[in-house]
The first five atom37 places (N, CA, C, CB, O) and aatype in JSON, in Angstrom:
{
  "aatype": [12, 0, 2, 11, 1, 6, 13, 11, 11, 15, 19, 6, 0, 10, 15, 15, 0, 10, 10, 3, 6, 12, 12, 0, 15, 18, 18, 2, 19, 11, 6, 0, 3, 1, 6, 11, 9, 15, 5, 0, 9, 0, 11, 19, 0, 6, 0, 12, 7, 2, 0, 11, 11, 6, 15, 15, 11, 10, 13, 2, 11, 7, 19, 11, 3, 13, 6, 2, 12, 15, 0, 18, 2, 0, 0, 11, 0, 5, 8, 16, 11, 6, 11, 18, 1, 2, 0, 9, 0, 15, 18, 2, 2, 0, 10, 15, 6, 0, 10, 11, 0, 18, 2, 6, 7, 12, 14, 0, 2, 7, 14, 0, 5, 5, 6, 14, 0, 11, 15],
  "atom_mask": [
    [1, 1, 1, 1, 1],
    [1, 1, 1, 1, 1],
    [1, 1, 1, 1, 1],
    [1, 1, 1, 1, 1],
    [1, 1, 1, 1, 1],
    [1, 1, 1, 1, 1],
    [1, 1, 1, 1, 1],
    [1, 1, 1, 1, 1],
    [1, 1, 1, 1, 1],
    [1, 1, 1, 1, 1],
    [1, 1, 1, 1, 1],
    [1, 1, 1, 1, 1],
    [1, 1, 1, 1, 1],
    [1, 1, 1, 1, 1],
    [1, 1, 1, 1, 1],
    [1, 1, 1, 1, 1],
    [1, 1, 1, 1, 1],
    [1, 1, 1, 1, 1],
    [1, 1, 1, 1, 1],
    [1, 1, 1, 1, 1],
    [1, 1, 1, 1, 1],
    [1, 1, 1, 1, 1],
    [1, 1, 1, 1, 1],
    [1, 1, 1, 1, 1],
    [1, 1, 1, 1, 1],
    [1, 1, 1, 1, 1],
    [1, 1, 1, 1, 1],
    [1, 1, 1, 1, 1],
    [1, 1, 1, 1, 1],
    [1, 1, 1, 1, 1],
    [1, 1, 1, 1, 1],
    [1, 1, 1, 1, 1],
    [1, 1, 1, 1, 1],
    [1, 1, 1, 1, 1],
    [1, 1, 1, 1, 1],
    [1, 1, 1, 1, 1],
    [1, 1, 1, 1, 1],
    [1, 1, 1, 1, 1],
    [1, 1, 1, 1, 1],
    [1, 1, 1, 1, 1],
    [1, 1, 1, 1, 1],
    [1, 1, 1, 1, 1],
    [1, 1, 1, 1, 1],
    [1, 1, 1, 1, 1],
    [1, 1, 1, 1, 1],
    [1, 1, 1, 1, 1],
    [1, 1, 1, 1, 1],
    [1, 1, 1, 1, 1],
    [1, 1, 1, 0, 1],
    [1, 1, 1, 1, 1],
    [1, 1, 1, 1, 1],
    [1, 1, 1, 1, 1],
    [1, 1, 1, 1, 1],
    [1, 1, 1, 1, 1],
    [1, 1, 1, 1, 1],
    [1, 1, 1, 1, 1],
    [1, 1, 1, 1, 1],
    [1, 1, 1, 1, 1],
    [1, 1, 1, 1, 1],
    [1, 1, 1, 1, 1],
    [1, 1, 1, 1, 1],
    [1, 1, 1, 0, 1],
    [1, 1, 1, 1, 1],
    [1, 1, 1, 1, 1],
    [1, 1, 1, 1, 1],
    [1, 1, 1, 1, 1],
    [1, 1, 1, 1, 1],
    [1, 1, 1, 1, 1],
    [1, 1, 1, 1, 1],
    [1, 1, 1, 1, 1],
    [1, 1, 1, 1, 1],
    [1, 1, 1, 1, 1],
    [1, 1, 1, 1, 1],
    [1, 1, 1, 1, 1],
    [1, 1, 1, 1, 1],
    [1, 1, 1, 1, 1],
    [1, 1, 1, 1, 1],
    [1, 1, 1, 1, 1],
    [1, 1, 1, 1, 1],
    [1, 1, 1, 1, 1],
    [1, 1, 1, 1, 1],
    [1, 1, 1, 1, 1],
    [1, 1, 1, 1, 1],
    [1, 1, 1, 1, 1],
    [1, 1, 1, 1, 1],
    [1, 1, 1, 1, 1],
    [1, 1, 1, 1, 1],
    [1, 1, 1, 1, 1],
    [1, 1, 1, 1, 1],
    [1, 1, 1, 1, 1],
    [1, 1, 1, 1, 1],
    [1, 1, 1, 1, 1],
    [1, 1, 1, 1, 1],
    [1, 1, 1, 1, 1],
    [1, 1, 1, 1, 1],
    [1, 1, 1, 1, 1],
    [1, 1, 1, 1, 1],
    [1, 1, 1, 1, 1],
    [1, 1, 1, 1, 1],
    [1, 1, 1, 1, 1],
    [1, 1, 1, 1, 1],
    [1, 1, 1, 1, 1],
    [1, 1, 1, 1, 1],
    [1, 1, 1, 1, 1],
    [1, 1, 1, 0, 1],
    [1, 1, 1, 1, 1],
    [1, 1, 1, 1, 1],
    [1, 1, 1, 1, 1],
    [1, 1, 1, 1, 1],
    [1, 1, 1, 0, 1],
    [1, 1, 1, 1, 1],
    [1, 1, 1, 1, 1],
    [1, 1, 1, 1, 1],
    [1, 1, 1, 1, 1],
    [1, 1, 1, 1, 1],
    [1, 1, 1, 1, 1],
    [1, 1, 1, 1, 1],
    [1, 1, 1, 1, 1],
    [1, 1, 1, 1, 1]
  ],
  "atom_positions": [
    [[87.04, 143.85, 113.44], [85.91, 144.57, 114.0], [85.38, 143.78, 115.18], [84.81, 144.8, 112.93], [85.29, 142.55, 115.15]],
    [[85.05, 144.52, 116.2], [84.68, 143.88, 117.45], [83.3, 143.16, 117.35], [84.65, 144.93, 118.57], [83.15, 142.0, 117.74]],
    [[82.36, 143.88, 116.85], [81.07, 143.21, 116.64], [80.23, 143.96, 115.61], [80.3, 143.1, 117.98], [80.59, 145.04, 115.14]],
    [[79.1, 143.35, 115.27], [78.25, 143.93, 114.26], [77.73, 145.33, 114.64], [77.1, 143.01, 114.01], [77.73, 146.25, 113.83]],
    [[77.31, 145.44, 115.85], [76.81, 146.79, 116.28], [77.87, 147.88, 116.11], [76.36, 146.76, 117.78], [77.55, 148.95, 115.58]],
    [[79.09, 147.65, 116.51], [80.11, 148.66, 116.42], [80.46, 148.96, 114.95], [81.34, 148.22, 117.19], [80.71, 150.11, 114.59]],
    [[80.47, 147.87, 114.1], [80.7, 148.06, 112.67], [79.61, 148.99, 112.11], [80.72, 146.68, 111.92], [79.91, 149.97, 111.44]],
    [[78.39, 148.69, 112.38], [77.28, 149.52, 111.83], [77.35, 150.91, 112.29], [75.93, 148.96, 112.19], [77.05, 151.84, 111.53]],
    [[77.74, 151.1, 113.53], [77.82, 152.54, 114.08], [79.0, 153.27, 113.39], [78.04, 152.55, 115.73], [78.92, 154.47, 113.12]],
    [[80.1, 152.52, 113.12], [81.18, 153.2, 112.45], [80.88, 153.54, 111.01], [82.39, 152.38, 112.52], [81.27, 154.6, 110.51]],
    [[80.21, 152.66, 110.37], [79.76, 152.95, 109.0], [78.77, 154.1, 108.93], [79.13, 151.72, 108.4], [78.83, 154.92, 108.01]],
    [[77.87, 154.15, 109.87], [76.9, 155.24, 109.94], [77.63, 156.55, 110.23], [75.81, 154.96, 111.02], [77.32, 157.55, 109.59]],
    [[78.54, 156.59, 111.11], [79.19, 157.84, 111.52], [80.08, 158.32, 110.37], [80.04, 157.65, 112.84], [80.07, 159.51, 110.07]],
    [[80.84, 157.44, 109.69], [81.7, 157.89, 108.59], [80.86, 158.33, 107.4], [82.67, 156.77, 108.18], [81.18, 159.34, 106.76]],
    [[79.8, 157.61, 107.08], [78.95, 157.96, 105.96], [78.25, 159.28, 106.27], [77.93, 156.83, 105.66], [78.19, 160.13, 105.38]],
    [[77.72, 159.49, 107.43], [77.08, 160.72, 107.76], [77.98, 161.9, 107.67], [76.53, 160.65, 109.07], [77.55, 162.94, 107.17]],
    [[79.22, 161.79, 108.13], [80.17, 162.89, 108.06], [80.39, 163.23, 106.57], [81.54, 162.52, 108.77], [80.39, 164.4, 106.18]],
    [[80.58, 162.2, 105.77], [80.78, 162.48, 104.3], [79.59, 163.13, 103.68], [81.09, 161.2, 103.54], [79.73, 164.07, 102.9]],
    [[78.39, 162.63, 104.01], [77.19, 163.15, 103.43], [76.96, 164.63, 103.89], [75.99, 162.24, 103.83], [76.49, 165.45, 103.11]],
    [[77.3, 164.93, 105.11], [77.19, 166.37, 105.61], [78.06, 167.28, 104.8], [77.6, 166.49, 107.11], [77.61, 168.36, 104.41]],
    [[79.32, 166.89, 104.53], [80.27, 167.68, 103.77], [79.78, 167.85, 102.31], [81.67, 167.02, 103.81], [79.83, 168.94, 101.74]],
    [[79.32, 166.75, 101.74], [78.87, 166.8, 100.37], [77.6, 167.64, 100.24], [78.63, 165.39, 99.84], [77.46, 168.38, 99.27]],
    [[76.72, 167.54, 101.13], [75.46, 168.36, 101.1], [75.78, 169.83, 101.27], [74.45, 167.91, 102.22], [75.15, 170.68, 100.64]],
    [[76.76, 170.15, 102.12], [77.07, 171.52, 102.36], [77.75, 172.12, 101.03], [78.04, 171.65, 103.66], [77.52, 173.28, 100.69]],
    [[78.53, 171.34, 100.36], [79.14, 171.76, 99.11], [78.08, 171.88, 98.07], [80.22, 170.78, 98.65], [78.09, 172.85, 97.31]],
    [[77.18, 170.97, 97.99], [76.11, 171.01, 97.03], [75.3, 172.3, 97.07], [75.22, 169.86, 97.25], [74.96, 172.87, 96.03]],
    [[74.99, 172.74, 98.28], [74.16, 173.94, 98.42], [74.9, 175.25, 98.52], [73.33, 173.81, 99.6], [74.32, 176.3, 98.25]],
    [[76.22, 175.22, 98.92], [76.87, 176.42, 99.18], [77.97, 176.84, 98.18], [77.41, 176.33, 100.48], [78.34, 178.02, 98.14]],
    [[78.47, 175.92, 97.39], [79.55, 176.23, 96.46], [78.89, 176.51, 95.05], [80.62, 175.01, 96.39], [78.32, 175.62, 94.42]],
    [[79.01, 177.74, 94.64], [78.39, 178.11, 93.36], [78.9, 177.35, 92.15], [78.6, 179.55, 93.12], [78.11, 176.9, 91.32]],
    [[80.19, 177.22, 92.05], [80.85, 176.63, 90.87], [80.77, 175.11, 90.87], [82.3, 177.06, 90.82], [81.25, 174.5, 89.91]],
    [[80.2, 174.46, 91.87], [80.22, 173.05, 91.95], [79.27, 172.43, 90.86], [79.83, 172.61, 93.36], [78.24, 173.0, 90.52]],
    [[79.66, 171.28, 90.37], [78.82, 170.54, 89.44], [77.87, 169.74, 90.29], [79.64, 169.63, 88.46], [78.27, 168.72, 90.85]],
    [[76.68, 170.15, 90.41], [75.69, 169.58, 91.33], [75.36, 168.18, 90.91], [74.43, 170.43, 91.38], [75.1, 167.34, 91.78]],
    [[75.34, 167.86, 89.63], [75.05, 166.6, 89.16], [76.06, 165.53, 89.67], [75.01, 166.64, 87.68], [75.66, 164.48, 90.18]],
    [[77.35, 165.83, 89.55], [78.4, 164.96, 90.09], [78.35, 164.82, 91.55], [79.71, 165.45, 89.72], [78.59, 163.73, 92.06]],
    [[78.05, 165.86, 92.28], [77.94, 165.83, 93.71], [76.73, 164.97, 94.13], [77.81, 167.25, 94.27], [76.84, 164.18, 95.07]],
    [[75.6, 165.1, 93.44], [74.45, 164.3, 93.79], [74.71, 162.81, 93.47], [73.22, 164.82, 93.04], [74.17, 161.93, 94.14]],
    [[75.51, 162.55, 92.45], [75.9, 161.14, 92.24], [76.74, 160.58, 93.32], [76.63, 160.98, 90.98], [76.57, 159.42, 93.7]],
    [[77.68, 161.41, 93.87], [78.52, 161.05, 94.94], [77.69, 160.82, 96.2], [79.55, 162.1, 95.15], [77.97, 159.87, 96.93]],
    [[76.71, 161.65, 96.46], [75.87, 161.48, 97.61], [75.13, 160.18, 97.53], [74.9, 162.63, 97.75], [75.07, 159.47, 98.53]],
    [[74.55, 159.81, 96.37], [73.87, 158.56, 96.17], [74.77, 157.39, 96.37], [73.27, 158.52, 94.82], [74.34, 156.37, 96.91]],
    [[76.06, 157.48, 95.92], [77.01, 156.36, 96.09], [77.29, 156.17, 97.53], [78.33, 156.61, 95.32], [77.34, 155.02, 97.98]],
    [[77.48, 157.22, 98.32], [77.78, 157.08, 99.75], [76.58, 156.44, 100.48], [78.12, 158.47, 100.38], [76.77, 155.54, 101.3]],
    [[75.35, 156.89, 100.18], [74.19, 156.35, 100.76], [73.99, 154.89, 100.47], [73.05, 157.11, 100.33], [73.64, 154.11, 101.35]],
    [[74.23, 154.51, 99.19], [74.14, 153.16, 98.8], [75.24, 152.27, 99.46], [74.2, 153.08, 97.31], [74.97, 151.14, 99.86]],
    [[76.45, 152.79, 99.54], [77.55, 152.06, 100.22], [77.24, 151.84, 101.68], [78.87, 152.82, 100.08], [77.5, 150.76, 102.23]],
    [[76.68, 152.86, 102.32], [76.24, 152.68, 103.7], [75.25, 151.52, 103.86], [75.61, 153.97, 104.21], [75.46, 150.63, 104.69]],
    [[74.18, 151.54, 103.05], [73.23, 150.48, 103.13], [73.75, 149.11, 102.83], [0.0, 0.0, 0.0], [73.4, 148.13, 103.49]],
    [[74.59, 149.04, 101.8], [75.17, 147.76, 101.47], [76.12, 147.19, 102.54], [75.9, 147.89, 100.19], [76.17, 145.98, 102.75]],
    [[76.86, 148.05, 103.19], [77.74, 147.57, 104.22], [76.95, 147.07, 105.44], [78.7, 148.65, 104.62], [77.32, 146.08, 106.07]],
    [[75.91, 147.75, 105.74], [75.03, 147.29, 106.82], [74.4, 145.97, 106.54], [73.95, 148.27, 107.08], [74.32, 145.09, 107.4]],
    [[73.94, 145.83, 105.27], [73.29, 144.64, 104.84], [74.31, 143.46, 104.81], [72.65, 144.87, 103.46], [73.97, 142.37, 105.26]],
    [[75.48, 143.65, 104.32], [76.52, 142.61, 104.32], [76.94, 142.1, 105.68], [77.71, 143.12, 103.64], [77.24, 140.93, 105.87]],
    [[76.96, 143.05, 106.62], [77.3, 142.66, 108.0], [76.24, 141.8, 108.71], [77.53, 143.89, 108.81], [76.5, 141.15, 109.72]],
    [[75.01, 141.82, 108.13], [73.95, 141.08, 108.75], [73.68, 139.7, 108.17], [72.74, 141.87, 108.69], [72.73, 139.02, 108.56]],
    [[74.55, 139.3, 107.21], [74.4, 137.92, 106.65], [74.72, 136.89, 107.75], [75.37, 137.69, 105.39], [75.68, 136.98, 108.51]],
    [[73.84, 135.93, 107.75], [73.96, 134.84, 108.78], [74.76, 133.65, 108.18], [72.5, 134.35, 109.26], [74.85, 133.44, 106.97]],
    [[75.31, 132.91, 109.13], [75.99, 131.69, 108.81], [74.89, 130.63, 108.52], [76.97, 131.24, 109.99], [74.1, 130.31, 109.42]],
    [[74.83, 130.09, 107.29], [73.69, 129.35, 106.91], [73.83, 127.81, 107.05], [73.36, 129.7, 105.53], [73.18, 127.04, 106.34]],
    [[74.7, 127.39, 107.97], [74.84, 125.96, 108.25], [74.59, 125.68, 109.74], [76.25, 125.47, 107.82], [74.82, 126.55, 110.58]],
    [[74.13, 124.5, 110.06], [73.91, 124.15, 111.41], [74.98, 123.25, 112.01], [0.0, 0.0, 0.0], [75.91, 122.82, 111.34]],
    [[74.83, 122.97, 113.27], [75.84, 122.12, 113.96], [75.87, 120.71, 113.33], [75.52, 122.02, 115.5], [76.91, 120.07, 113.26]],
    [[74.66, 120.24, 112.86], [74.6, 118.83, 112.3], [75.33, 118.74, 111.02], [73.15, 118.36, 112.08], [75.55, 117.62, 110.57]],
    [[75.74, 119.84, 110.35], [76.47, 119.75, 109.15], [77.96, 119.5, 109.42], [76.26, 120.98, 108.34], [78.7, 119.33, 108.45]],
    [[78.4, 119.48, 110.59], [79.81, 119.33, 110.9], [79.99, 118.11, 111.86], [80.37, 120.64, 111.54], [79.06, 117.65, 112.52]],
    [[81.23, 117.64, 111.88], [81.56, 116.47, 112.64], [81.38, 116.7, 114.11], [82.94, 116.04, 112.35], [80.89, 115.81, 114.82]],
    [[81.76, 117.9, 114.62], [81.67, 118.21, 116.02], [81.49, 119.73, 116.2], [82.91, 117.71, 116.78], [81.52, 120.49, 115.23]],
    [[81.31, 120.11, 117.43], [81.05, 121.55, 117.77], [82.26, 122.36, 117.47], [80.65, 121.74, 119.26], [82.13, 123.51, 117.06]],
    [[83.43, 121.83, 117.65], [84.68, 122.57, 117.33], [84.82, 122.94, 115.89], [85.88, 121.76, 117.73], [85.22, 124.05, 115.54]],
    [[84.46, 121.96, 115.03], [84.52, 122.27, 113.58], [83.47, 123.33, 113.21], [84.28, 120.98, 112.74], [83.75, 124.23, 112.42]],
    [[82.28, 123.22, 113.79], [81.25, 124.18, 113.53], [81.65, 125.6, 113.98], [79.97, 123.74, 114.21], [81.41, 126.57, 113.26]],
    [[82.24, 125.72, 115.13], [82.68, 127.03, 115.67], [83.8, 127.57, 114.8], [83.17, 126.91, 117.16], [83.81, 128.78, 114.54]],
    [[84.72, 126.79, 114.35], [85.78, 127.23, 113.45], [85.26, 127.77, 112.12], [86.72, 126.09, 113.18], [85.69, 128.82, 111.65]],
    [[84.28, 127.0, 111.52], [83.72, 127.43, 110.29], [82.89, 128.72, 110.46], [82.89, 126.33, 109.72], [82.89, 129.58, 109.58]],
    [[82.23, 128.84, 111.54], [81.44, 130.02, 111.75], [82.36, 131.26, 111.97], [80.49, 129.79, 112.97], [82.07, 132.36, 111.48]],
    [[83.43, 131.07, 112.68], [84.37, 132.16, 112.88], [84.99, 132.56, 111.57], [85.45, 131.78, 113.88], [85.17, 133.75, 111.31]],
    [[85.32, 131.63, 110.75], [85.89, 131.94, 109.4], [84.88, 132.69, 108.56], [86.31, 130.63, 108.66], [85.24, 133.65, 107.88]],
    [[83.63, 132.28, 108.59], [82.58, 132.93, 107.91], [82.46, 134.36, 108.3], [81.34, 132.25, 108.13], [82.34, 135.23, 107.44]],
    [[82.48, 134.63, 109.62], [82.4, 136.0, 110.15], [83.52, 136.86, 109.75], [82.34, 135.98, 111.59], [83.31, 138.03, 109.44]],
    [[84.75, 136.32, 109.74], [85.95, 137.09, 109.3], [85.78, 137.5, 107.86], [87.27, 136.25, 109.47], [85.99, 138.65, 107.48]],
    [[85.38, 136.54, 107.08], [85.29, 136.82, 105.59], [84.12, 137.77, 105.31], [85.09, 135.48, 104.75], [84.18, 138.56, 104.36]],
    [[83.08, 137.71, 106.11], [81.91, 138.58, 105.95], [82.36, 140.03, 106.22], [80.74, 138.16, 106.94], [82.12, 140.92, 105.4]],
    [[83.0, 140.25, 107.31], [83.48, 141.64, 107.67], [84.58, 142.08, 106.65], [84.07, 141.67, 109.18], [84.55, 143.23, 106.2]],
    [[85.5, 141.25, 106.3], [86.58, 141.61, 105.35], [85.93, 142.02, 104.03], [87.59, 140.41, 105.13], [86.32, 143.03, 103.44]],
    [[84.96, 141.27, 103.56], [84.3, 141.61, 102.3], [83.47, 142.89, 102.38], [83.42, 140.47, 101.87], [83.45, 143.69, 101.45]],
    [[82.8, 143.05, 103.5], [81.99, 144.26, 103.73], [82.83, 145.5, 103.79], [81.2, 144.15, 105.0], [82.48, 146.52, 103.2]],
    [[83.95, 145.4, 104.5], [84.86, 146.59, 104.6], [85.46, 146.87, 103.23], [86.01, 146.34, 105.66], [85.52, 148.04, 102.85]],
    [[85.9, 145.9, 102.49], [86.52, 146.06, 101.19], [85.57, 146.75, 100.21], [86.95, 144.7, 100.64], [85.95, 147.7, 99.52]],
    [[84.33, 146.26, 100.17], [83.35, 146.82, 99.19], [82.92, 148.21, 99.66], [82.07, 145.88, 99.05], [82.64, 149.06, 98.81]],
    [[82.87, 148.48, 100.99], [82.57, 149.76, 101.45], [83.64, 150.77, 101.08], [82.37, 149.71, 102.89], [83.32, 151.85, 100.57]],
    [[84.91, 150.43, 101.33], [85.99, 151.26, 101.02], [86.04, 151.57, 99.52], [87.26, 150.63, 101.48], [86.26, 152.72, 99.13]],
    [[85.83, 150.55, 98.66], [85.81, 150.81, 97.2], [84.72, 151.76, 96.79], [85.64, 149.54, 96.44], [84.94, 152.64, 95.96]],
    [[83.54, 151.57, 97.38], [82.39, 152.42, 97.03], [82.64, 153.88, 97.5], [81.07, 151.85, 97.69], [82.25, 154.82, 96.8]],
    [[83.27, 154.07, 98.63], [83.56, 155.4, 99.12], [84.65, 156.04, 98.25], [83.98, 155.35, 100.6], [84.63, 157.25, 98.01]],
    [[85.62, 155.22, 97.78], [86.6, 155.83, 96.85], [85.94, 156.31, 95.59], [87.71, 154.84, 96.47], [86.2, 157.43, 95.14]],
    [[85.08, 155.51, 95.01], [84.37, 155.97, 93.85], [83.55, 157.27, 94.09], [83.48, 154.89, 93.37], [83.5, 158.17, 93.25]],
    [[82.91, 157.32, 95.28], [82.04, 158.48, 95.63], [82.93, 159.71, 95.76], [81.22, 158.23, 96.99], [82.59, 160.78, 95.24]],
    [[84.06, 159.58, 96.43], [84.94, 160.7, 96.68], [85.55, 161.15, 95.31], [86.06, 160.31, 97.73], [85.8, 162.34, 95.12]],
    [[85.78, 160.26, 94.41], [86.3, 160.61, 93.11], [85.27, 161.42, 92.36], [86.69, 159.38, 92.33], [85.61, 162.42, 91.72]],
    [[84.05, 161.02, 92.42], [82.94, 161.78, 91.74], [82.74, 163.09, 92.39], [81.6, 161.01, 91.77], [82.47, 164.08, 91.71]],
    [[82.87, 163.13, 93.7], [82.72, 164.41, 94.45], [83.82, 165.34, 94.07], [82.74, 164.18, 95.99], [83.53, 166.52, 93.82]],
    [[85.12, 164.89, 94.0], [86.18, 165.75, 93.69], [86.08, 166.26, 92.22], [87.47, 165.04, 93.95], [86.5, 167.38, 91.95]],
    [[85.55, 165.49, 91.28], [85.31, 165.93, 89.99], [84.26, 167.02, 89.9], [84.96, 164.82, 89.18], [84.29, 167.87, 89.02]],
    [[83.33, 166.96, 90.83], [82.23, 167.92, 90.81], [82.69, 169.26, 91.48], [0.0, 0.0, 0.0], [82.03, 170.28, 91.26]],
    [[83.73, 169.29, 92.25], [84.17, 170.53, 92.95], [85.01, 171.35, 91.96], [85.03, 170.19, 94.27], [85.63, 170.78, 91.07]],
    [[85.02, 172.69, 92.09], [85.87, 173.51, 91.26], [87.34, 173.18, 91.47], [85.63, 174.97, 91.52], [87.77, 172.75, 92.54]],
    [[88.1, 173.41, 90.36], [89.56, 173.0, 90.44], [90.32, 173.79, 91.43], [90.26, 173.14, 89.1], [91.21, 173.26, 92.09]],
    [[90.0, 175.04, 91.57], [90.72, 175.94, 92.45], [90.15, 175.95, 93.9], [90.69, 177.35, 91.87], [90.59, 176.73, 94.74]],
    [[89.21, 175.11, 94.14], [88.58, 175.15, 95.41], [87.39, 176.13, 95.33], [0.0, 0.0, 0.0], [87.27, 176.86, 94.35]],
    [[86.53, 176.13, 96.33], [85.4, 177.06, 96.25], [85.77, 178.5, 96.32], [84.45, 176.79, 97.31], [86.21, 179.0, 97.35]],
    [[85.57, 179.2, 95.18], [85.95, 180.64, 95.09], [85.03, 181.47, 95.98], [85.87, 181.17, 93.62], [85.48, 182.31, 96.75]],
    [[83.76, 181.22, 95.86], [82.82, 181.99, 96.65], [81.85, 181.01, 97.22], [82.1, 183.1, 95.8], [81.41, 180.07, 96.56]],
    [[81.55, 181.23, 98.41], [80.5, 180.42, 99.05], [79.29, 181.28, 99.33], [81.02, 179.77, 100.36], [79.38, 182.4, 99.82]],
    [[78.16, 180.7, 98.99], [76.94, 181.42, 99.27], [76.73, 181.44, 100.77], [75.73, 180.78, 98.55], [77.11, 180.5, 101.46]],
    [[76.13, 182.5, 101.27], [75.81, 182.54, 102.7], [74.71, 181.5, 103.03], [75.36, 183.98, 103.12], [73.84, 181.19, 102.21]],
    [[74.81, 181.03, 104.2], [73.8, 180.08, 104.7], [72.43, 180.71, 104.73], [74.17, 179.59, 106.11], [72.25, 181.83, 105.21]],
    [[71.44, 179.97, 104.19], [70.11, 180.54, 104.16], [69.36, 180.04, 105.42], [69.35, 180.14, 102.83], [69.43, 178.87, 105.81]],
    [[68.64, 181.0, 106.01], [67.87, 180.62, 107.23], [66.52, 180.13, 106.88], [67.74, 181.8, 108.19], [65.74, 179.77, 107.77]]
  ]
}
């Protein structure tokens, strides 16, 4: 990931797209299990918040804790890599669970009838 700002924008965009689709199914597909879909929506929203929070964790050591500036920079870079690696892994796992719940809530044959959009 290039930086924290781009990571947060990517998480926001992906989560928003998923939430849009899930909300459309929740309101427009008659045969959908709304309880399962609402659980999936909650999981996506929680995953989005957790990913953003994880990416904001700071390196909690100072330069004085290391022998030299080079060691400090190496440790900080390693911390940043692990931070994003963990945030991405937990985000992907949470989205997988949410999509599983969403798919369970949708009718087996796909949406047979969709309600017309209400103005």
